[in-house]
Short mmCIF file of C-alpha atoms in Angstrom, two decimals:
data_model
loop_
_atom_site.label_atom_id
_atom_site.label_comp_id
_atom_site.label_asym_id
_atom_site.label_seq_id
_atom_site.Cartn_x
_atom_site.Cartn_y
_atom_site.Cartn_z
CA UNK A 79 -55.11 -1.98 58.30
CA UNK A 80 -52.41 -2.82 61.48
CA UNK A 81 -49.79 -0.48 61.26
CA UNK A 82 -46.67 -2.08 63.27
CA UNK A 83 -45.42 0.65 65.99
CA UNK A 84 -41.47 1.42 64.76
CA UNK A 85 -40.80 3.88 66.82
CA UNK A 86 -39.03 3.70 70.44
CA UNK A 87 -40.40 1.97 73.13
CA UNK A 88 -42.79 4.12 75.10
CA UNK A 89 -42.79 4.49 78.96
CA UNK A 90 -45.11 1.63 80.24
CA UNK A 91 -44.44 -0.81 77.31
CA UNK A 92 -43.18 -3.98 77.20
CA UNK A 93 -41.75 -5.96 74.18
CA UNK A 94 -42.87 -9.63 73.91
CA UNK A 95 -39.10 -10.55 74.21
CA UNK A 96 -39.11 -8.29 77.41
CA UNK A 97 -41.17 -10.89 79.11
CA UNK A 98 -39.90 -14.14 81.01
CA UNK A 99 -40.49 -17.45 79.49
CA UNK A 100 -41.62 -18.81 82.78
CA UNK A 101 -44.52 -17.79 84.10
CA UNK A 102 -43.61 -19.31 87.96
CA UNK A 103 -42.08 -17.38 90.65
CA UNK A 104 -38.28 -18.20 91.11
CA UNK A 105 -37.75 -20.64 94.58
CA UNK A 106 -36.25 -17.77 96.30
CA UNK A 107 -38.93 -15.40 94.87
CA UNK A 108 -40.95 -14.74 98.80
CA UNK A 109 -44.48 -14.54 98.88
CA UNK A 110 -46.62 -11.21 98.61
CA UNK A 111 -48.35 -12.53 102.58
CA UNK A 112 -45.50 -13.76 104.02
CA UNK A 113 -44.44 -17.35 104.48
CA UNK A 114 -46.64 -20.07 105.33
CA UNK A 115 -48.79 -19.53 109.15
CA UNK A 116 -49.55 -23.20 109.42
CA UNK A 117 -47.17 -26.48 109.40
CA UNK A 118 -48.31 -29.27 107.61
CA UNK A 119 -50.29 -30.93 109.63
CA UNK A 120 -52.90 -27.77 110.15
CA UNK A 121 -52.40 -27.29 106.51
CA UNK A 122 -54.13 -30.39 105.79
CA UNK A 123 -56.62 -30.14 108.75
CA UNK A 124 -58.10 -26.87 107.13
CA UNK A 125 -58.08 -28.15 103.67
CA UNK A 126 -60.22 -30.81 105.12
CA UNK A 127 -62.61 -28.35 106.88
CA UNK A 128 -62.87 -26.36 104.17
CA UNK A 129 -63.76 -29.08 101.51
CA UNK A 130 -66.40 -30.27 104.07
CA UNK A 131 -67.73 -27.34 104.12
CA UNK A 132 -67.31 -25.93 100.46
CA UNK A 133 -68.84 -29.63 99.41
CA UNK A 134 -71.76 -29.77 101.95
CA UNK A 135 -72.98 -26.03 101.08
CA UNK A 136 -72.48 -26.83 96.89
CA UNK A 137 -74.82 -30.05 97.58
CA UNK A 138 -76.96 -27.99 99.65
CA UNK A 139 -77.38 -24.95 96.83
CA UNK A 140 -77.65 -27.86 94.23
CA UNK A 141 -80.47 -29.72 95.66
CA UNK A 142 -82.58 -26.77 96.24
CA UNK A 143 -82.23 -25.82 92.91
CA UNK A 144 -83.45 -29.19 92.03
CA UNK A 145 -86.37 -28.97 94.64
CA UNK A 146 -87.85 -25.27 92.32
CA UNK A 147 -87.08 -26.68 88.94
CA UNK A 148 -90.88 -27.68 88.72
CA UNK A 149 -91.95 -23.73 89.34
CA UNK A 150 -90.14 -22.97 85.70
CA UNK A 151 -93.31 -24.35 84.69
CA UNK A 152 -95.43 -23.03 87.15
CA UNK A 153 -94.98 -19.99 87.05
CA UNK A 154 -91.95 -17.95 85.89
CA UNK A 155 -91.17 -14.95 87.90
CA UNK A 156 -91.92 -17.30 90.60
CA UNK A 157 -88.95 -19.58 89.15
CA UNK A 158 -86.33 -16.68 88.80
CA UNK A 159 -87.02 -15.75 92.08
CA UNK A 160 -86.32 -18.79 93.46
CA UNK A 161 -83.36 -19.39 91.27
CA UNK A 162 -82.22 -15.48 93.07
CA UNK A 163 -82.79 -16.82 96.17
CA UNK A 164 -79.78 -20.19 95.75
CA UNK A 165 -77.69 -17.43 94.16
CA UNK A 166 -77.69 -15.69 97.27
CA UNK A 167 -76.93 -18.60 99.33
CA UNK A 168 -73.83 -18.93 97.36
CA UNK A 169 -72.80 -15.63 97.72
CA UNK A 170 -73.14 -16.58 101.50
CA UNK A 171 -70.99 -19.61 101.08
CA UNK A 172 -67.98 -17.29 99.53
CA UNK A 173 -68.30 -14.60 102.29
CA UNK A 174 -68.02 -17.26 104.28
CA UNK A 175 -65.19 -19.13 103.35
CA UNK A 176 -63.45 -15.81 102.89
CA UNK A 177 -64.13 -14.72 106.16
CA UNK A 178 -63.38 -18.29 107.71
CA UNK A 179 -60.40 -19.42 105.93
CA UNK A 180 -59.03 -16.08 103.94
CA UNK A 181 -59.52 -13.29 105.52
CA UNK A 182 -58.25 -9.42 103.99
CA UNK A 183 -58.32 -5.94 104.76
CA UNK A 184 -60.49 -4.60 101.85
CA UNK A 185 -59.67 -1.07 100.78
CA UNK A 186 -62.04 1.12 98.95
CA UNK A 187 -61.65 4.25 97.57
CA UNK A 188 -63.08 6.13 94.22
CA UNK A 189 -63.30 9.15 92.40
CA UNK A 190 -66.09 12.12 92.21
CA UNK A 191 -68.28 10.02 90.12
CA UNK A 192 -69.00 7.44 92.76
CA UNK A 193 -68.83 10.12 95.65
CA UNK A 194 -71.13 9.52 98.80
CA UNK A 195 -71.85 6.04 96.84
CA UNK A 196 -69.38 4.12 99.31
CA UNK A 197 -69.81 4.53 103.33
CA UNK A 198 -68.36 2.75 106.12
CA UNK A 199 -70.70 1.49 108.68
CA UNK A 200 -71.14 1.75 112.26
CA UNK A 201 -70.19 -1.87 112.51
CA UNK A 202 -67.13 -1.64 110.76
CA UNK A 203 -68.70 -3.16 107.17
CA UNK A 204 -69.09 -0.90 104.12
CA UNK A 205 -71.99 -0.12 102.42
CA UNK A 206 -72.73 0.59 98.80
CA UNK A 207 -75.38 2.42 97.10
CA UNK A 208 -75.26 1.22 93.55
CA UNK A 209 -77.63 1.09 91.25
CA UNK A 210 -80.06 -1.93 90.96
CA UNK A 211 -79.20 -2.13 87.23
CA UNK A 212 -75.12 -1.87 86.34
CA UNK A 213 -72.55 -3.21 83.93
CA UNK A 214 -69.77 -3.96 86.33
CA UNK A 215 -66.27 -3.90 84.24
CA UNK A 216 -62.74 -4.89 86.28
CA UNK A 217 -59.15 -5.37 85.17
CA UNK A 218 -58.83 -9.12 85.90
CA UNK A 219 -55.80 -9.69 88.33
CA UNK A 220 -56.72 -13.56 89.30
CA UNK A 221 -59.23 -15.91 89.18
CA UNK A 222 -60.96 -15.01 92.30
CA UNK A 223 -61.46 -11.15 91.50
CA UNK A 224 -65.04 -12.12 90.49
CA UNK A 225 -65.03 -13.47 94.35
CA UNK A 226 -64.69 -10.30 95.56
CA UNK A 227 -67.07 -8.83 93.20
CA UNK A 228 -69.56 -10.79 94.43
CA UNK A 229 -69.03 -9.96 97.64
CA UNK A 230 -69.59 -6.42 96.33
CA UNK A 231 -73.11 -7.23 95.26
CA UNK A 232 -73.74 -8.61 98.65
CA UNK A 233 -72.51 -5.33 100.63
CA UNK A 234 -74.46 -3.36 98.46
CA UNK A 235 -77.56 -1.35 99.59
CA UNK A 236 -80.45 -3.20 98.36
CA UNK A 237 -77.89 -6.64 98.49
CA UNK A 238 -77.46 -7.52 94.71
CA UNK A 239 -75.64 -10.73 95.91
CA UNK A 240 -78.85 -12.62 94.17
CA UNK A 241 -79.22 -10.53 90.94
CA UNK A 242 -75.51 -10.65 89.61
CA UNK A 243 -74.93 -12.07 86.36
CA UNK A 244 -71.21 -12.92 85.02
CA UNK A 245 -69.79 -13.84 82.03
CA UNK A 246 -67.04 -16.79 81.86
CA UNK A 247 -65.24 -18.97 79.50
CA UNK A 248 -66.97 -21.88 78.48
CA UNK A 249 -65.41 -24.61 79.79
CA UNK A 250 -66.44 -23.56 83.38
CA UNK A 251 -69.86 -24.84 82.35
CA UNK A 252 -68.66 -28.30 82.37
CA UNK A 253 -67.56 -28.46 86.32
CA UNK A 254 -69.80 -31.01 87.81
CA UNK A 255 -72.62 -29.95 89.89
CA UNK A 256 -70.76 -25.82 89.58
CA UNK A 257 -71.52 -26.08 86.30
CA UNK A 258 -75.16 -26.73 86.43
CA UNK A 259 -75.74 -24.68 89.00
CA UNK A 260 -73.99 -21.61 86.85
CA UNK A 261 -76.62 -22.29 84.31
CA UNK A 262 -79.14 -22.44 86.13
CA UNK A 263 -77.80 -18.56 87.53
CA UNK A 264 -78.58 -17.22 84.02
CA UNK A 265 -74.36 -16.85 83.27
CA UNK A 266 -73.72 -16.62 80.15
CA UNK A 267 -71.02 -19.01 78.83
CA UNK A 268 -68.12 -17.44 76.14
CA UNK A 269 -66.35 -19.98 73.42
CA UNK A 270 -64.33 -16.71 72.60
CA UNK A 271 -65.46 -16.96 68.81
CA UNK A 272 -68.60 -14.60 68.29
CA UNK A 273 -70.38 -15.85 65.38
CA UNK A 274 -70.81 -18.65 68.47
CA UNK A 275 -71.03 -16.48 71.07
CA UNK A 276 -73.61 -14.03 69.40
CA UNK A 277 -76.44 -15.49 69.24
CA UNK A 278 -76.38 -16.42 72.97
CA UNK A 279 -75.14 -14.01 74.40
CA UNK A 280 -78.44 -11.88 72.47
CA UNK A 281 -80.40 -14.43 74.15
CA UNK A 282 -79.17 -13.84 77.33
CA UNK A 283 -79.25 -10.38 77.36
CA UNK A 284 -82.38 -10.33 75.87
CA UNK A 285 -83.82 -12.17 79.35
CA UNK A 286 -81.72 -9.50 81.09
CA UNK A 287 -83.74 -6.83 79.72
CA UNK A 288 -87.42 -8.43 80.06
CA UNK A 289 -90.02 -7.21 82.32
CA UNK A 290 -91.79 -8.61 84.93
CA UNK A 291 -95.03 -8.02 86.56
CA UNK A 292 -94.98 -4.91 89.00
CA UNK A 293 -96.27 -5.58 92.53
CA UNK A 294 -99.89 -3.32 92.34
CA UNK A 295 -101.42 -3.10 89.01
CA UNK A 296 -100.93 -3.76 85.67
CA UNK A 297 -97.35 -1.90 85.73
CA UNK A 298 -94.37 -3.84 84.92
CA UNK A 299 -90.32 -3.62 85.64
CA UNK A 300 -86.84 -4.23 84.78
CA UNK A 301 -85.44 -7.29 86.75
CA UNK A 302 -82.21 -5.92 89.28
CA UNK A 303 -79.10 -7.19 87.12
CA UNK A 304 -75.52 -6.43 87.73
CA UNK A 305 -73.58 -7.59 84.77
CA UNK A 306 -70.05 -8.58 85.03
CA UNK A 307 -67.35 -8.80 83.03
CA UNK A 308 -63.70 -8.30 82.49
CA UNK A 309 -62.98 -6.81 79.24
CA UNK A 310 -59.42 -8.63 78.96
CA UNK A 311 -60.69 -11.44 78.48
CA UNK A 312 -58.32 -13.20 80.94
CA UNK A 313 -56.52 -12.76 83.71
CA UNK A 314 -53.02 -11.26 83.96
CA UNK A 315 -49.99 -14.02 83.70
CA UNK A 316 -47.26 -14.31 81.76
CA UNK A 317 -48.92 -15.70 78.77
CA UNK A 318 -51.83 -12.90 78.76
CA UNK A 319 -49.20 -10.51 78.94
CA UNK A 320 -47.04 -11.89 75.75
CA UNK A 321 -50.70 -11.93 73.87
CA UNK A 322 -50.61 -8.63 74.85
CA UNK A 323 -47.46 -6.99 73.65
CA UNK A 324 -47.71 -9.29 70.71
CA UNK A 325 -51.28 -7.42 69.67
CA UNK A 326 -49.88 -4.19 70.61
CA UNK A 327 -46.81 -4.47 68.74
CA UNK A 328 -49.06 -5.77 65.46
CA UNK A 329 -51.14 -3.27 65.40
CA UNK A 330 -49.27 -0.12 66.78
CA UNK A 331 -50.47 0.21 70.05
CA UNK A 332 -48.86 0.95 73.16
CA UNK A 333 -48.77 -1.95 75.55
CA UNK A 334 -50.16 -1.15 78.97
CA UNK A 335 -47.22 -2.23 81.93
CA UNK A 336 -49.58 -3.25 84.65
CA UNK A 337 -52.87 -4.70 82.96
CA UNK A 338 -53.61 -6.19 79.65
CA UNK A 339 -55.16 -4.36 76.27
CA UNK A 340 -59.64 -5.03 76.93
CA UNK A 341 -60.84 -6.65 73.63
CA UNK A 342 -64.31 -4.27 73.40
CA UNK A 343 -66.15 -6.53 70.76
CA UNK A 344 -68.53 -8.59 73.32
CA UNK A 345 -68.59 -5.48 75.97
CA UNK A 346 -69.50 -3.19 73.26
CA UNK A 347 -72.51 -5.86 71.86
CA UNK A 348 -73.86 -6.21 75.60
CA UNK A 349 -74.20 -2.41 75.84
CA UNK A 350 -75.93 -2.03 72.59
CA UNK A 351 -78.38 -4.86 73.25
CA UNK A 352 -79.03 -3.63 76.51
CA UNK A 353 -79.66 -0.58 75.39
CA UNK A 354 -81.82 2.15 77.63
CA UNK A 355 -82.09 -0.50 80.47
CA UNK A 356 -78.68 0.15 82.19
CA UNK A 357 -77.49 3.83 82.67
CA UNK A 358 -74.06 3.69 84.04
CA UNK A 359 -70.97 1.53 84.12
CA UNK A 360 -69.12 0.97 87.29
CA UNK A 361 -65.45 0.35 86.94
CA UNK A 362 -63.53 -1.06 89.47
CA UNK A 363 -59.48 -1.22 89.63
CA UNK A 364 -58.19 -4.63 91.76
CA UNK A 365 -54.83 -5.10 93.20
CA UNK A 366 -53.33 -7.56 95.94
CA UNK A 367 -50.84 -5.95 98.41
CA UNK A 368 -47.47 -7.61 97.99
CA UNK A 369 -47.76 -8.52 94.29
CA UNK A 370 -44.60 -6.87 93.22
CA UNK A 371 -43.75 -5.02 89.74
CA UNK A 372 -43.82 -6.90 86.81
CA UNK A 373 -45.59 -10.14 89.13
CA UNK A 374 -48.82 -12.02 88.60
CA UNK A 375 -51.12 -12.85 91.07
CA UNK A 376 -51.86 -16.05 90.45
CA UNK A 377 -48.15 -16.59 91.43
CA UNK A 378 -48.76 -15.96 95.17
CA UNK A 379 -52.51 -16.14 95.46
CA UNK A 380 -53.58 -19.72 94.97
CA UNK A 381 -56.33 -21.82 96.26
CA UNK A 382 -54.33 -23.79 99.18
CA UNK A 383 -52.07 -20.68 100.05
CA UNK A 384 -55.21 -18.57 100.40
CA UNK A 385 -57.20 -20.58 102.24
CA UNK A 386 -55.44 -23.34 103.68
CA UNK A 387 -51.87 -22.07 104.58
CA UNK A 388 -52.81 -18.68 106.12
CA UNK A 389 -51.13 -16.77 102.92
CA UNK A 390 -54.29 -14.67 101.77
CA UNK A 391 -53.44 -10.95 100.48
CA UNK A 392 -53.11 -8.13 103.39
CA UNK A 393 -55.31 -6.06 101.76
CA UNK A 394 -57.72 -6.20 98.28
CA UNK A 395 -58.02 -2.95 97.05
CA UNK A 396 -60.73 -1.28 94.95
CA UNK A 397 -60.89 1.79 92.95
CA UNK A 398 -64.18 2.76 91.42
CA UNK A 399 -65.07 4.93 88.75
CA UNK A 400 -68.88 5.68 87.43
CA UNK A 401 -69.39 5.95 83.68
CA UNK A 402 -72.98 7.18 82.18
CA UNK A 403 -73.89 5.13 79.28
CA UNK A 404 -75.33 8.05 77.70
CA UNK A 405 -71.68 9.31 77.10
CA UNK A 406 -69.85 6.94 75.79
CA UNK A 407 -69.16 7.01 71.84
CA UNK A 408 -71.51 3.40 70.49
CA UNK A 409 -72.47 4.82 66.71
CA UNK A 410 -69.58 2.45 65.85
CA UNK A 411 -67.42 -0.34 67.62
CA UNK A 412 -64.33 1.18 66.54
CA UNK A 413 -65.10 4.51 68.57
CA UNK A 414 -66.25 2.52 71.62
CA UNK A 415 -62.89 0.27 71.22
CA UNK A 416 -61.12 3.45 71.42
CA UNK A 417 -62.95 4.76 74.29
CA UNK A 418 -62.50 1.46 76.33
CA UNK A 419 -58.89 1.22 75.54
CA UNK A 420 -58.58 4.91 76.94
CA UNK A 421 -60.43 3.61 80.02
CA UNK A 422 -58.11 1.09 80.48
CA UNK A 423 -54.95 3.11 79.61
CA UNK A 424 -56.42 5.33 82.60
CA UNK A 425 -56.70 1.94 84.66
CA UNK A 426 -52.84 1.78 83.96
CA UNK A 427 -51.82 4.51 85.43
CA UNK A 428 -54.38 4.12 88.56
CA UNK A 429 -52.50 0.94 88.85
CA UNK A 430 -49.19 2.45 88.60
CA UNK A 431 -49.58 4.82 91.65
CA UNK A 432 -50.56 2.03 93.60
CA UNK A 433 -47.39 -0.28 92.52
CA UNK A 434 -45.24 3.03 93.57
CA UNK A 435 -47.13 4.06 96.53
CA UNK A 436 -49.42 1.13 98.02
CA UNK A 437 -52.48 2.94 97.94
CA UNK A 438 -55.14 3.80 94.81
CA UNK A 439 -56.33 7.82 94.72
CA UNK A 440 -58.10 8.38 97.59
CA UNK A 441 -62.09 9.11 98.09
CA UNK A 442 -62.60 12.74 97.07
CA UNK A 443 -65.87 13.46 99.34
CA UNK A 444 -66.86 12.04 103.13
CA UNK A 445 -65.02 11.20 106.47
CA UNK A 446 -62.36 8.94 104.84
CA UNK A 447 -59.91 9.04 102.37
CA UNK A 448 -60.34 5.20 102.28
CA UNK A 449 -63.25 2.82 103.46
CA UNK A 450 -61.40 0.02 105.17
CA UNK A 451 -63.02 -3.37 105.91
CA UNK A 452 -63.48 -7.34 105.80
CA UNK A 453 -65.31 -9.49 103.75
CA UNK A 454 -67.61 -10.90 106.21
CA UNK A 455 -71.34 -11.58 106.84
CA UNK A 456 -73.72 -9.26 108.43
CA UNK A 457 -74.94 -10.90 111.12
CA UNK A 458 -72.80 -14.73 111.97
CA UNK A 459 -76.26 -16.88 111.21
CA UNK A 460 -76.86 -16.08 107.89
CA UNK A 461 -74.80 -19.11 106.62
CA UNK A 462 -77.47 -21.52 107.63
CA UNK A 463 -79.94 -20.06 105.05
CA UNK A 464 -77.93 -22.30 102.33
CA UNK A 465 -79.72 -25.42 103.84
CA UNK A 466 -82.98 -23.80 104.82
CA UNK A 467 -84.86 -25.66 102.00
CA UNK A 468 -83.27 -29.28 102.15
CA UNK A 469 -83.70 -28.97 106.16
CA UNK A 470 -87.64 -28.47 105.70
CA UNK A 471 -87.91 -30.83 102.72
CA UNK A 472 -86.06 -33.71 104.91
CA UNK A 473 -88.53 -32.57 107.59
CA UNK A 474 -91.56 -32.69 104.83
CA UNK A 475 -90.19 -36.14 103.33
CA UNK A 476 -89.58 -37.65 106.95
CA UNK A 477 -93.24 -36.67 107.95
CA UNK A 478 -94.66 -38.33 104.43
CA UNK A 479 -92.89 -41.47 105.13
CA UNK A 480 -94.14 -41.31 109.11
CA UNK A 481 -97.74 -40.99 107.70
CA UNK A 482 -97.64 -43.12 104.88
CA UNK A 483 -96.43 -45.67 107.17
CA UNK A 484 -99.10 -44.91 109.94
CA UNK A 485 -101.70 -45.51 106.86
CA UNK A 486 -100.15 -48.41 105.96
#
């Protein structure tokens, strides 16, 4: 039964009625990056480049998709492979667009759980030394956090970048040629109403925790996954945060200030149906530089001010915590609700020091009290392995067609 909270507002909560009706920055309101670097003109001239390129690498990725559908058939480790493989490619095509058109100090730290898990390289890139088999849980700031997460998966040590699996709203499934090529990832799609949702989402997760044939012998494995999701549901605006207060003041909760209450149903399902296959939960905490009290991200941090206008955030910054699966309360979803929604009333407060200081808790082992970087490639060449396969199948179809018409 929802008992409604009647008692004085506590530090950190706000009342719907506390929140602005608008969820748009006021005209004089200036942005978290500065004002614009480019004039019009530019503007438009690297929105161009960028949808040339964005464009040419999704029609690259989609048509070698196309080219292994046939191995599904074949043979199916083969397939999922492949299928790994264009996943990669566009994890290359957001590093590099990032690094191209958006680029952002990246600062890492964590606490003792993820010690000597996080190192900065000799090349100025980090390195990360998660496991091959995570849940990955974030507060969800703006749309792109799952960009960065990505990028994550890429940096880490064996690259993940082709073995990540996320969970989005439903809708996103419908994007032409995005969509499709989502599927064909293994995401898993979320109408937000689980008697729908259920029986998918076991079917996924039930692929996520099949075996495949080991390399010598009859021995088999668990396939690498890295499982994201963001337990809020959404990310944090104006709206999210009235749904917010409006749950917390129903059922007698107390209303987080700087993310939104995690819903723990589907997070709590994935765990249990995963069961023994994933031992720990990696956490991460996300904020933008220059996003100031009581903002929302997607107020400053848009698509054309990110990448086209020179306005992308000074710095990303990451916080990571390590949680053993073995530890947390799942003989019942209401104890594992409570336990995520103490997780995330920690998150709160990891959030508040940075709104009052600029910086998350620092690393408590190594060289560094933070691992500062950019999202960038490894080596500058690794962007043309998104057309490797339509360059050599143009090559194979233009030889066909030169025989077939020598025959002829």
């Amino acid at each position: 039964m929802a008992v409604e909270h009647r008692g004085p507002k506590a530090k950190g909560v706000t009342a719907q009625s506390d929140i602005p009706a608008t969820d748009t920055p006021k005209a004089t309101e200036p942005h978290a990056s500065g004002k614009s670097k480019y004039d019009r003109f530019t503007t438009l001239y690297r929105g161009l480049l960028w949808a040339t390129y964005f464009n040419g690498c999704i029609m690259s990725i989609f048509v070698t998709q196309m080219i292994g559908l046939p191995l599904y058939l074949i043979n199916r480790d083969l397939y999922y492979s492949y299928i790994a493989v264009t996943k990669q490619s566009f994890a290359l095509l957001i590093v590099t667009m990032t690094q191209w058109w958006g680029p952002s100090t990246i600062r890492i730290s964590g606490d003792e759980s993820v010690a000597g898990q996080i190192r900065q390289t000799a090349d100025g890139l980090v390195e990360f030394d998660f496991p091959e088999r995570i849940i990955m849980i974030a507060n969800h700031q703006i749309y792109t956090d799952w960009l960065y997460l990505w990028w994550v998966a890429y940096a880490n040590n064996p690259g993940m970048h082709g073995h990540i699996y996320i969970i989005l709203k439903e809708s996103l499934k419908y994007i032409p040629f995005l969509g499709t090529g989502m599927m064909l990832y293994g995401f898993i799609f979320m109408s937000r109403k689980m008697a729908t949702d259920q029986p998918r989402l076991a079917y996924r997760l039930n692929k996520l925790k099949s075996r495949h044939a080991g390399a010598v012998g009859p021995t088999t494995a668990l396939n690498p996954m890295w499982l994201l999701l963001f337990p809020e549901g959404t990310n944090l605006s104006g709206n999210g945060r009235r749904k917010s207060a409006a749950w917390a003041k129903k059922t007698g909760l107390r209303d987080p200030e700087h993310v939104l209450l995690p819903r723990s149903t589907g997070m709590y399902f994935c765990i249990k149906e995963l069961g023994n296959t994933v031992d720990y939960i990696y956490d991460c905490t996300v904020a933008y530089e220059g996003i100031p009290r009581g903002g929302y991200g997607e107020e400053h941090f848009g698509l054309v001010g990110t990448y086209f206008q020179g306005q992308a955030p000074k710095s990303v910054n990451f916080h990571w915590r390590r949680f053993k699966v073995a530890d947390i309360p799942l003989d019942t979803a209401e104890e594992f609700d409570e336990w995520l929604r103490a997780r995330w009333y920690e998150k709160d407060l990891i959030m508040e020091e940075y709104v009052s200081t600029g910086r998350f808790p620092a690393l408590t082992s190594g060289p560094y009290k933070y691992v500062e970087t950019r999202v960038r490639t490894k080596h500058w060449f690794e962007f043309g392995k998104i057309f490797v396969v339509v360059a050599l199948a143009a090559l194979v179809a233009r030889n066909v067609a030169v025989v077939w018409s020598w025959m002829r």
